[in-house]
Structure formats: C-alpha cells, structure tokens
Amino acid sequence: MLTIEAFSFYIMMCVLAPLIGAFTLLFLFVFEKRIDLIEKEKNEIVLESELQKALYNQLNQEIQPHFFFNTMNSILSLARLERKEELIYSIETFSKLLKHKYKTNTTFITIEDELSYVVSYLDIQKIRFRERLDYQIDSEPVVQKAITLPFLIQTLVENAFKHSFEKKAGKAELHIVISKQESMLCILVANSLPNEEQQSSADAGTGLANISKRLNLLFPDDETSVDITHSEDWTTVQVLFPLVYQLDLKE
C-alpha cells in the first residue's frame, strides 16, 4: 500500500513528466534552429568570399590592358572621324560597364540585370569587331525575374572572346539562350570559331569551375551542372540550376 509521501511523489511526477518532455522538445527545437542559422550564416560568408574572388578575377580579366586600350582606340577613332552620336553612345556604354563592375557586390542578381550588363559589354565589343561580330540573345519572359549568380553569363561571354574571337579570324557569332526547363533554369552560351586550346588548357576551365563552385554554395541541396561541348564549328556551354525567383527570396 502506498504511503501518502509516495502517492504525492507519484502525482508530482505525473504532472512534471509532460512538462519536462515539452521543455526538452522545445530546447531541441531551438537548438536545431540555432544550428541551422549558424550553418546559413557560414554559407553566406563563404558565398560573399567567393563573390569577391569572382569579382576580383572578373575585374582583372576584363579591365586588362589590351581590352582597355583597344576600346579607347576605337572610341578615339570615332572622335577623329567626327562620328559624334556613336562616340557619345560608346562613352556612355563604357561608363555604364565600369559602373556596374564596381557596384555589384550581392550574392545574386536577376537575369534581366545580368543581361543588361552583358549587352553593355557586347556593345563595347561591337565597336571593336564591327561587322565581324553578330550576337543574338533569346530569353523567355518567364525567367526575367529569376535569380542567377553575378557575372555568370558575363564569364561565359568573355570566354568566347578570350578563347575564340580574339585568336582566330573570321565571322564571330555568339548565341545566348535562357529558358525554363521544368523546375530548372537553363543558360546556354554558344560561340563560333572554337579554339583547340580551349579544349585542352587547364586555365580555360578556371572560370567554369568557379561558376560550378558558386552554384553549389548557393544551392547546396539541389542539382546543378556546368557542361561544355565542342563541335567542329562551335563551342557550347550549358548551365543548369534551380529556377528561383527574386520575389520568392523576399517572402
């Protein structure tokens, strides 16, 4: 037969046990959230670091002497020929290009913003290459507000000039296609005049490896891919990653 003390202790345990269990679950829930927050902050720091490295590399790659002087010579030629409207447009475009380069410091941007920058870059190259350069951009309206890595498309475009157009004579054709493929965003950049050096050079893959690494950091739990293919006349790079809209990230 239970004593009064034992019965009181039994009643107390019956009351406290659920409270202790609930407190333990709450503690574990808060602890898990804290771990997730720390992991997220850690990934953001790594992303910021990778972004800065990418930005630094891009600046060094693009604002290199030959690109700068060739562009300035093209602008100077327009001034000497008194082609005023083209001269003003060229200077404005070059200014916009530099401004974007030095101001972009975010983890991601929208497709339409990235393309705006790419078009500025291609306008500058058009001054240099004139009728030799033809480029086409096809971007579905549904992907305009989707996010991408800063300088992702720009890196692929610059590789086309660096490894093909600037090393071989002939027509320089560039196609950029951005589309939705089920739940994925597909970015395809194809250039004519493939260079054999691009197929074997370890340095040529640095930019693509950088893109792949940054995509894995931005989408650690999702499938991403960066693939390059060569044919007799073309080099094509295809990048796939989850289709995520800027609006979704604000919610």
PDB file of C-alpha atoms in Angstrom:
ATOM      1  CA  MET A   1       0.000   0.000   0.000  1.00  0.00           C
ATOM      2  CA  LEU A   2       1.350   3.419  -0.978  1.00  0.00           C
ATOM      3  CA  THR A   3       2.202   5.917   1.649  1.00  0.00           C
ATOM      4  CA  ILE A   4       0.969   9.496   1.393  1.00  0.00           C
ATOM      5  CA  GLU A   5       4.513  10.665   0.526  1.00  0.00           C
ATOM      6  CA  ALA A   6       4.890   8.055  -2.214  1.00  0.00           C
ATOM      7  CA  PHE A   7       1.462   8.870  -3.619  1.00  0.00           C
ATOM      8  CA  SER A   8       2.274  12.616  -3.581  1.00  0.00           C
ATOM      9  CA  PHE A   9       5.583  11.928  -5.350  1.00  0.00           C
ATOM     10  CA  TYR A  10       3.749   9.825  -7.966  1.00  0.00           C
ATOM     11  CA  ILE A  11       1.217  12.608  -8.600  1.00  0.00           C
ATOM     12  CA  MET A  12       4.015  15.177  -8.842  1.00  0.00           C
ATOM     13  CA  MET A  13       5.879  13.065 -11.420  1.00  0.00           C
ATOM     14  CA  CYS A  14       2.712  12.607 -13.444  1.00  0.00           C
ATOM     15  CA  VAL A  15       2.359  16.369 -13.592  1.00  0.00           C
ATOM     16  CA  LEU A  16       6.013  17.218 -14.160  1.00  0.00           C
ATOM     17  CA  ALA A  17       6.875  14.499 -16.704  1.00  0.00           C
ATOM     18  CA  PRO A  18       4.876  16.045 -19.579  1.00  0.00           C
ATOM     19  CA  LEU A  19       6.279  19.465 -18.714  1.00  0.00           C
ATOM     20  CA  ILE A  20       9.844  18.130 -18.700  1.00  0.00           C
ATOM     21  CA  GLY A  21       9.204  16.378 -22.022  1.00  0.00           C
ATOM     22  CA  ALA A  22       7.765  19.514 -23.583  1.00  0.00           C
ATOM     23  CA  PHE A  23      10.654  21.605 -22.303  1.00  0.00           C
ATOM     24  CA  THR A  24      13.144  19.107 -23.720  1.00  0.00           C
ATOM     25  CA  LEU A  25      11.454  19.148 -27.135  1.00  0.00           C
ATOM     26  CA  LEU A  26      11.377  22.950 -27.097  1.00  0.00           C
ATOM     27  CA  PHE A  27      15.051  23.054 -26.196  1.00  0.00           C
ATOM     28  CA  LEU A  28      15.933  20.639 -29.014  1.00  0.00           C
ATOM     29  CA  PHE A  29      13.833  22.651 -31.477  1.00  0.00           C
ATOM     30  CA  VAL A  30      15.550  25.925 -30.510  1.00  0.00           C
ATOM     31  CA  PHE A  31      18.961  24.226 -30.585  1.00  0.00           C
ATOM     32  CA  GLU A  32      18.298  22.818 -34.064  1.00  0.00           C
ATOM     33  CA  LYS A  33      17.155  26.209 -35.349  1.00  0.00           C
ATOM     34  CA  ARG A  34      20.271  27.795 -33.915  1.00  0.00           C
ATOM     35  CA  ILE A  35      22.475  25.227 -35.685  1.00  0.00           C
ATOM     36  CA  ASP A  36      20.638  25.888 -38.970  1.00  0.00           C
ATOM     37  CA  LEU A  37      21.109  29.641 -38.512  1.00  0.00           C
ATOM     38  CA  ILE A  38      24.829  29.221 -37.859  1.00  0.00           C
ATOM     39  CA  GLU A  39      25.149  26.979 -40.925  1.00  0.00           C
ATOM     40  CA  LYS A  40      23.271  29.518 -43.040  1.00  0.00           C
ATOM     41  CA  GLU A  41      25.464  32.375 -41.814  1.00  0.00           C
ATOM     42  CA  LYS A  42      28.536  30.260 -42.555  1.00  0.00           C
ATOM     43  CA  ASN A  43      27.344  29.598 -46.133  1.00  0.00           C
ATOM     44  CA  GLU A  44      26.602  33.296 -46.639  1.00  0.00           C
ATOM     45  CA  ILE A  45      30.116  34.208 -45.523  1.00  0.00           C
ATOM     46  CA  VAL A  46      31.589  31.666 -47.941  1.00  0.00           C
ATOM     47  CA  LEU A  47      29.348  32.968 -50.729  1.00  0.00           C
ATOM     48  CA  GLU A  48      30.412  36.532 -50.068  1.00  0.00           C
ATOM     49  CA  SER A  49      34.034  35.449 -50.138  1.00  0.00           C
ATOM     50  CA  GLU A  50      33.550  33.589 -53.424  1.00  0.00           C
ATOM     51  CA  LEU A  51      31.723  36.582 -54.878  1.00  0.00           C
ATOM     52  CA  GLN A  52      34.582  38.883 -54.008  1.00  0.00           C
ATOM     53  CA  LYS A  53      37.059  36.480 -55.567  1.00  0.00           C
ATOM     54  CA  ALA A  54      34.914  36.224 -58.702  1.00  0.00           C
ATOM     55  CA  LEU A  55      34.536  39.993 -58.881  1.00  0.00           C
ATOM     56  CA  TYR A  56      38.252  40.441 -58.428  1.00  0.00           C
ATOM     57  CA  ASN A  57      39.036  37.919 -61.164  1.00  0.00           C
ATOM     58  CA  GLN A  58      36.480  39.476 -63.477  1.00  0.00           C
ATOM     59  CA  LEU A  59      37.914  42.926 -62.970  1.00  0.00           C
ATOM     60  CA  ASN A  60      41.420  41.687 -63.658  1.00  0.00           C
ATOM     61  CA  GLN A  61      40.276  39.744 -66.676  1.00  0.00           C
ATOM     62  CA  GLU A  62      38.198  42.414 -68.298  1.00  0.00           C
ATOM     63  CA  ILE A  63      39.976  45.631 -67.390  1.00  0.00           C
ATOM     64  CA  GLN A  64      43.145  44.206 -68.783  1.00  0.00           C
ATOM     65  CA  PRO A  65      45.401  46.465 -70.844  1.00  0.00           C
ATOM     66  CA  HIS A  66      44.626  45.142 -74.293  1.00  0.00           C
ATOM     67  CA  PHE A  67      40.855  45.345 -73.781  1.00  0.00           C
ATOM     68  CA  PHE A  68      41.084  48.828 -72.300  1.00  0.00           C
ATOM     69  CA  PHE A  69      43.426  50.227 -74.963  1.00  0.00           C
ATOM     70  CA  ASN A  70      41.569  48.599 -77.845  1.00  0.00           C
ATOM     71  CA  THR A  71      38.333  50.081 -76.601  1.00  0.00           C
ATOM     72  CA  MET A  72      39.875  53.513 -76.089  1.00  0.00           C
ATOM     73  CA  ASN A  73      41.418  53.368 -79.568  1.00  0.00           C
ATOM     74  CA  SER A  74      38.010  52.513 -81.011  1.00  0.00           C
ATOM     75  CA  ILE A  75      36.468  55.482 -79.199  1.00  0.00           C
ATOM     76  CA  LEU A  76      39.341  57.742 -80.333  1.00  0.00           C
ATOM     77  CA  SER A  77      38.778  56.656 -83.934  1.00  0.00           C
ATOM     78  CA  LEU A  78      35.131  57.679 -83.663  1.00  0.00           C
ATOM     79  CA  ALA A  79      36.225  61.111 -82.382  1.00  0.00           C
ATOM     80  CA  ARG A  80      38.698  61.596 -85.242  1.00  0.00           C
ATOM     81  CA  LEU A  81      36.059  60.605 -87.786  1.00  0.00           C
ATOM     82  CA  GLU A  82      33.635  63.037 -86.068  1.00  0.00           C
ATOM     83  CA  ARG A  83      31.027  60.315 -85.635  1.00  0.00           C
ATOM     84  CA  LYS A  84      29.513  62.204 -82.733  1.00  0.00           C
ATOM     85  CA  GLU A  85      26.449  60.079 -81.979  1.00  0.00           C
ATOM     86  CA  GLU A  86      28.430  56.816 -81.970  1.00  0.00           C
ATOM     87  CA  LEU A  87      31.132  58.467 -79.864  1.00  0.00           C
ATOM     88  CA  ILE A  88      28.667  59.621 -77.210  1.00  0.00           C
ATOM     89  CA  TYR A  89      26.957  56.230 -77.155  1.00  0.00           C
ATOM     90  CA  SER A  90      30.304  54.432 -76.817  1.00  0.00           C
ATOM     91  CA  ILE A  91      31.444  56.567 -73.886  1.00  0.00           C
ATOM     92  CA  GLU A  92      28.091  56.185 -72.124  1.00  0.00           C
ATOM     93  CA  THR A  93      28.170  52.414 -72.603  1.00  0.00           C
ATOM     94  CA  PHE A  94      31.741  52.125 -71.378  1.00  0.00           C
ATOM     95  CA  SER A  95      30.877  54.229 -68.324  1.00  0.00           C
ATOM     96  CA  LYS A  96      27.845  52.018 -67.584  1.00  0.00           C
ATOM     97  CA  LEU A  97      30.017  48.925 -67.905  1.00  0.00           C
ATOM     98  CA  LEU A  98      32.599  50.184 -65.401  1.00  0.00           C
ATOM     99  CA  LYS A  99      29.907  51.421 -63.002  1.00  0.00           C
ATOM    100  CA  HIS A 100      28.239  48.008 -62.914  1.00  0.00           C
ATOM    101  CA  LYS A 101      31.556  46.276 -62.370  1.00  0.00           C
ATOM    102  CA  TYR A 102      32.451  48.281 -59.309  1.00  0.00           C
ATOM    103  CA  LYS A 103      28.971  48.405 -57.714  1.00  0.00           C
ATOM    104  CA  THR A 104      27.848  44.771 -57.906  1.00  0.00           C
ATOM    105  CA  ASN A 105      28.511  43.151 -54.534  1.00  0.00           C
ATOM    106  CA  THR A 106      25.432  40.982 -53.962  1.00  0.00           C
ATOM    107  CA  THR A 107      25.160  37.188 -53.781  1.00  0.00           C
ATOM    108  CA  PHE A 108      22.726  37.026 -56.691  1.00  0.00           C
ATOM    109  CA  ILE A 109      21.015  39.262 -59.247  1.00  0.00           C
ATOM    110  CA  THR A 110      18.108  38.812 -61.669  1.00  0.00           C
ATOM    111  CA  ILE A 111      18.534  37.505 -65.199  1.00  0.00           C
ATOM    112  CA  GLU A 112      17.378  40.819 -66.667  1.00  0.00           C
ATOM    113  CA  ASP A 113      20.000  42.768 -64.686  1.00  0.00           C
ATOM    114  CA  GLU A 114      22.765  40.370 -65.702  1.00  0.00           C
ATOM    115  CA  LEU A 115      21.699  40.600 -69.351  1.00  0.00           C
ATOM    116  CA  SER A 116      21.661  44.399 -69.165  1.00  0.00           C
ATOM    117  CA  TYR A 117      25.304  44.299 -68.184  1.00  0.00           C
ATOM    118  CA  VAL A 118      26.154  41.682 -70.828  1.00  0.00           C
ATOM    119  CA  VAL A 119      24.581  43.837 -73.543  1.00  0.00           C
ATOM    120  CA  SER A 120      26.733  46.791 -72.445  1.00  0.00           C
ATOM    121  CA  TYR A 121      29.801  44.600 -72.721  1.00  0.00           C
ATOM    122  CA  LEU A 122      28.758  43.354 -76.180  1.00  0.00           C
ATOM    123  CA  ASP A 123      28.101  46.926 -77.334  1.00  0.00           C
ATOM    124  CA  ILE A 124      31.691  47.768 -76.451  1.00  0.00           C
ATOM    125  CA  GLN A 125      32.955  44.695 -78.285  1.00  0.00           C
ATOM    126  CA  LYS A 126      30.807  45.643 -81.287  1.00  0.00           C
ATOM    127  CA  ILE A 127      32.825  48.855 -81.588  1.00  0.00           C
ATOM    128  CA  ARG A 128      35.985  46.755 -81.801  1.00  0.00           C
ATOM    129  CA  PHE A 129      34.765  43.913 -84.015  1.00  0.00           C
ATOM    130  CA  ARG A 130      32.264  45.934 -86.104  1.00  0.00           C
ATOM    131  CA  GLU A 131      30.502  43.845 -88.768  1.00  0.00           C
ATOM    132  CA  ARG A 132      32.592  40.806 -87.871  1.00  0.00           C
ATOM    133  CA  LEU A 133      30.569  40.295 -84.675  1.00  0.00           C
ATOM    134  CA  ASP A 134      26.970  39.074 -84.639  1.00  0.00           C
ATOM    135  CA  TYR A 135      25.230  38.187 -81.412  1.00  0.00           C
ATOM    136  CA  GLN A 136      21.716  37.045 -80.515  1.00  0.00           C
ATOM    137  CA  ILE A 137      20.039  36.854 -77.098  1.00  0.00           C
ATOM    138  CA  ASP A 138      16.868  34.799 -76.588  1.00  0.00           C
ATOM    139  CA  SER A 139      15.463  34.990 -73.082  1.00  0.00           C
ATOM    140  CA  GLU A 140      11.988  33.742 -72.161  1.00  0.00           C
ATOM    141  CA  PRO A 141       9.841  36.351 -70.331  1.00  0.00           C
ATOM    142  CA  VAL A 142       9.146  33.832 -67.566  1.00  0.00           C
ATOM    143  CA  VAL A 143      12.821  33.808 -66.491  1.00  0.00           C
ATOM    144  CA  GLN A 144      13.461  37.557 -66.446  1.00  0.00           C
ATOM    145  CA  LYS A 145      12.959  37.848 -62.658  1.00  0.00           C
ATOM    146  CA  ALA A 146      14.710  34.571 -61.873  1.00  0.00           C
ATOM    147  CA  ILE A 147      17.976  34.846 -59.956  1.00  0.00           C
ATOM    148  CA  THR A 148      21.450  33.997 -61.177  1.00  0.00           C
ATOM    149  CA  LEU A 149      24.998  34.418 -59.970  1.00  0.00           C
ATOM    150  CA  PRO A 150      26.511  37.833 -60.734  1.00  0.00           C
ATOM    151  CA  PHE A 151      28.817  37.626 -63.765  1.00  0.00           C
ATOM    152  CA  LEU A 152      27.782  34.036 -64.609  1.00  0.00           C
ATOM    153  CA  ILE A 153      26.640  34.824 -68.170  1.00  0.00           C
ATOM    154  CA  GLN A 154      29.300  37.509 -68.455  1.00  0.00           C
ATOM    155  CA  THR A 155      32.051  34.962 -67.700  1.00  0.00           C
ATOM    156  CA  LEU A 156      30.810  32.655 -70.459  1.00  0.00           C
ATOM    157  CA  VAL A 157      30.632  35.551 -72.937  1.00  0.00           C
ATOM    158  CA  GLU A 158      34.127  36.775 -72.045  1.00  0.00           C
ATOM    159  CA  ASN A 159      35.481  33.237 -72.505  1.00  0.00           C
ATOM    160  CA  ALA A 160      34.094  33.262 -76.049  1.00  0.00           C
ATOM    161  CA  PHE A 161      36.089  36.386 -76.866  1.00  0.00           C
ATOM    162  CA  LYS A 162      39.205  35.323 -74.967  1.00  0.00           C
ATOM    163  CA  HIS A 163      39.463  31.774 -76.320  1.00  0.00           C
ATOM    164  CA  SER A 164      37.906  32.145 -79.783  1.00  0.00           C
ATOM    165  CA  PHE A 165      37.100  35.543 -81.284  1.00  0.00           C
ATOM    166  CA  GLU A 166      40.334  37.304 -80.294  1.00  0.00           C
ATOM    167  CA  LYS A 167      42.540  34.440 -81.503  1.00  0.00           C
ATOM    168  CA  LYS A 168      41.020  33.457 -84.820  1.00  0.00           C
ATOM    169  CA  ALA A 169      39.924  35.445 -87.877  1.00  0.00           C
ATOM    170  CA  GLY A 170      36.502  35.065 -89.400  1.00  0.00           C
ATOM    171  CA  LYS A 171      32.906  35.732 -88.513  1.00  0.00           C
ATOM    172  CA  ALA A 172      32.342  35.847 -84.750  1.00  0.00           C
ATOM    173  CA  GLU A 173      28.863  34.581 -83.859  1.00  0.00           C
ATOM    174  CA  LEU A 174      27.517  34.407 -80.308  1.00  0.00           C
ATOM    175  CA  HIS A 175      24.176  32.966 -79.202  1.00  0.00           C
ATOM    176  CA  ILE A 176      22.759  33.299 -75.679  1.00  0.00           C
ATOM    177  CA  VAL A 177      19.606  31.315 -74.847  1.00  0.00           C
ATOM    178  CA  ILE A 178      17.944  31.406 -71.412  1.00  0.00           C
ATOM    179  CA  SER A 179      14.915  29.190 -70.817  1.00  0.00           C
ATOM    180  CA  LYS A 180      12.844  27.369 -68.221  1.00  0.00           C
ATOM    181  CA  GLN A 181      13.183  23.585 -68.217  1.00  0.00           C
ATOM    182  CA  GLU A 182      10.575  22.244 -65.774  1.00  0.00           C
ATOM    183  CA  SER A 183      11.864  23.345 -62.354  1.00  0.00           C
ATOM    184  CA  MET A 184      15.298  24.327 -63.664  1.00  0.00           C
ATOM    185  CA  LEU A 185      16.793  27.425 -65.277  1.00  0.00           C
ATOM    186  CA  CYS A 186      18.930  26.702 -68.343  1.00  0.00           C
ATOM    187  CA  ILE A 187      21.573  29.160 -69.565  1.00  0.00           C
ATOM    188  CA  LEU A 188      23.226  28.286 -72.873  1.00  0.00           C
ATOM    189  CA  VAL A 189      26.047  30.301 -74.455  1.00  0.00           C
ATOM    190  CA  ALA A 190      27.410  29.150 -77.823  1.00  0.00           C
ATOM    191  CA  ASN A 191      30.202  30.725 -79.844  1.00  0.00           C
ATOM    192  CA  SER A 192      31.592  30.036 -83.301  1.00  0.00           C
ATOM    193  CA  LEU A 193      35.319  29.734 -84.037  1.00  0.00           C
ATOM    194  CA  PRO A 194      36.170  27.115 -81.390  1.00  0.00           C
ATOM    195  CA  ASN A 195      39.774  27.166 -80.267  1.00  0.00           C
ATOM    196  CA  GLU A 196      41.561  23.853 -79.726  1.00  0.00           C
ATOM    197  CA  GLU A 197      43.497  25.433 -76.866  1.00  0.00           C
ATOM    198  CA  GLN A 198      40.223  25.879 -75.002  1.00  0.00           C
ATOM    199  CA  GLN A 199      39.635  22.140 -75.104  1.00  0.00           C
ATOM    200  CA  SER A 200      42.942  21.211 -73.500  1.00  0.00           C
ATOM    201  CA  SER A 201      44.003  24.195 -71.398  1.00  0.00           C
ATOM    202  CA  ALA A 202      43.562  23.826 -67.646  1.00  0.00           C
ATOM    203  CA  ASP A 203      43.354  27.590 -67.368  1.00  0.00           C
ATOM    204  CA  ALA A 204      40.375  27.648 -69.713  1.00  0.00           C
ATOM    205  CA  GLY A 205      38.334  25.663 -67.178  1.00  0.00           C
ATOM    206  CA  THR A 206      39.006  28.014 -64.276  1.00  0.00           C
ATOM    207  CA  GLY A 207      36.016  30.224 -64.998  1.00  0.00           C
ATOM    208  CA  LEU A 208      33.663  27.253 -65.371  1.00  0.00           C
ATOM    209  CA  ALA A 209      34.995  25.670 -62.172  1.00  0.00           C
ATOM    210  CA  ASN A 210      34.379  28.956 -60.376  1.00  0.00           C
ATOM    211  CA  ILE A 211      30.767  29.015 -61.620  1.00  0.00           C
ATOM    212  CA  SER A 212      30.218  25.396 -60.557  1.00  0.00           C
ATOM    213  CA  LYS A 213      31.619  26.068 -57.091  1.00  0.00           C
ATOM    214  CA  ARG A 214      29.482  29.155 -56.542  1.00  0.00           C
ATOM    215  CA  LEU A 215      26.336  27.326 -57.735  1.00  0.00           C
ATOM    216  CA  ASN A 216      26.991  24.533 -55.243  1.00  0.00           C
ATOM    217  CA  LEU A 217      27.272  27.108 -52.477  1.00  0.00           C
ATOM    218  CA  LEU A 218      24.084  28.916 -53.496  1.00  0.00           C
ATOM    219  CA  PHE A 219      22.091  25.667 -53.993  1.00  0.00           C
ATOM    220  CA  PRO A 220      23.746  23.153 -51.597  1.00  0.00           C
ATOM    221  CA  ASP A 221      20.744  20.774 -51.566  1.00  0.00           C
ATOM    222  CA  ASP A 222      19.807  20.944 -55.261  1.00  0.00           C
ATOM    223  CA  GLU A 223      21.125  19.646 -58.554  1.00  0.00           C
ATOM    224  CA  THR A 224      23.325  21.976 -60.609  1.00  0.00           C
ATOM    225  CA  SER A 225      25.553  21.386 -63.627  1.00  0.00           C
ATOM    226  CA  VAL A 226      28.035  23.200 -65.862  1.00  0.00           C
ATOM    227  CA  ASP A 227      28.866  21.393 -69.127  1.00  0.00           C
ATOM    228  CA  ILE A 228      30.963  22.400 -72.120  1.00  0.00           C
ATOM    229  CA  THR A 229      30.825  20.703 -75.526  1.00  0.00           C
ATOM    230  CA  HIS A 230      32.873  21.233 -78.677  1.00  0.00           C
ATOM    231  CA  SER A 231      31.912  20.597 -82.282  1.00  0.00           C
ATOM    232  CA  GLU A 232      33.767  21.346 -85.494  1.00  0.00           C
ATOM    233  CA  ASP A 233      32.393  24.888 -85.679  1.00  0.00           C
ATOM    234  CA  TRP A 234      31.022  25.726 -82.239  1.00  0.00           C
ATOM    235  CA  THR A 235      31.745  25.672 -78.522  1.00  0.00           C
ATOM    236  CA  THR A 236      28.695  25.470 -76.270  1.00  0.00           C
ATOM    237  CA  VAL A 237      28.400  25.872 -72.509  1.00  0.00           C
ATOM    238  CA  GLN A 238      25.196  24.882 -70.718  1.00  0.00           C
ATOM    239  CA  VAL A 239      24.487  25.777 -67.099  1.00  0.00           C
ATOM    240  CA  LEU A 240      21.551  24.308 -65.148  1.00  0.00           C
ATOM    241  CA  PHE A 241      20.367  25.258 -61.675  1.00  0.00           C
ATOM    242  CA  PRO A 242      17.031  25.568 -59.794  1.00  0.00           C
ATOM    243  CA  LEU A 243      14.591  28.178 -61.097  1.00  0.00           C
ATOM    244  CA  VAL A 244      14.133  30.575 -58.176  1.00  0.00           C
ATOM    245  CA  TYR A 245      12.523  33.983 -58.419  1.00  0.00           C
ATOM    246  CA  GLN A 246      13.684  37.080 -56.586  1.00  0.00           C
ATOM    247  CA  LEU A 247      10.172  37.508 -55.151  1.00  0.00           C
ATOM    248  CA  ASP A 248      10.366  34.058 -53.519  1.00  0.00           C
ATOM    249  CA  LEU A 249      13.510  35.031 -51.615  1.00  0.00           C
ATOM    250  CA  LYS A 250      11.840  38.098 -50.104  1.00  0.00           C
ATOM    251  CA  GLU A 251       8.992  36.102 -48.568  1.00  0.00           C
TER     252      GLU A 251
END
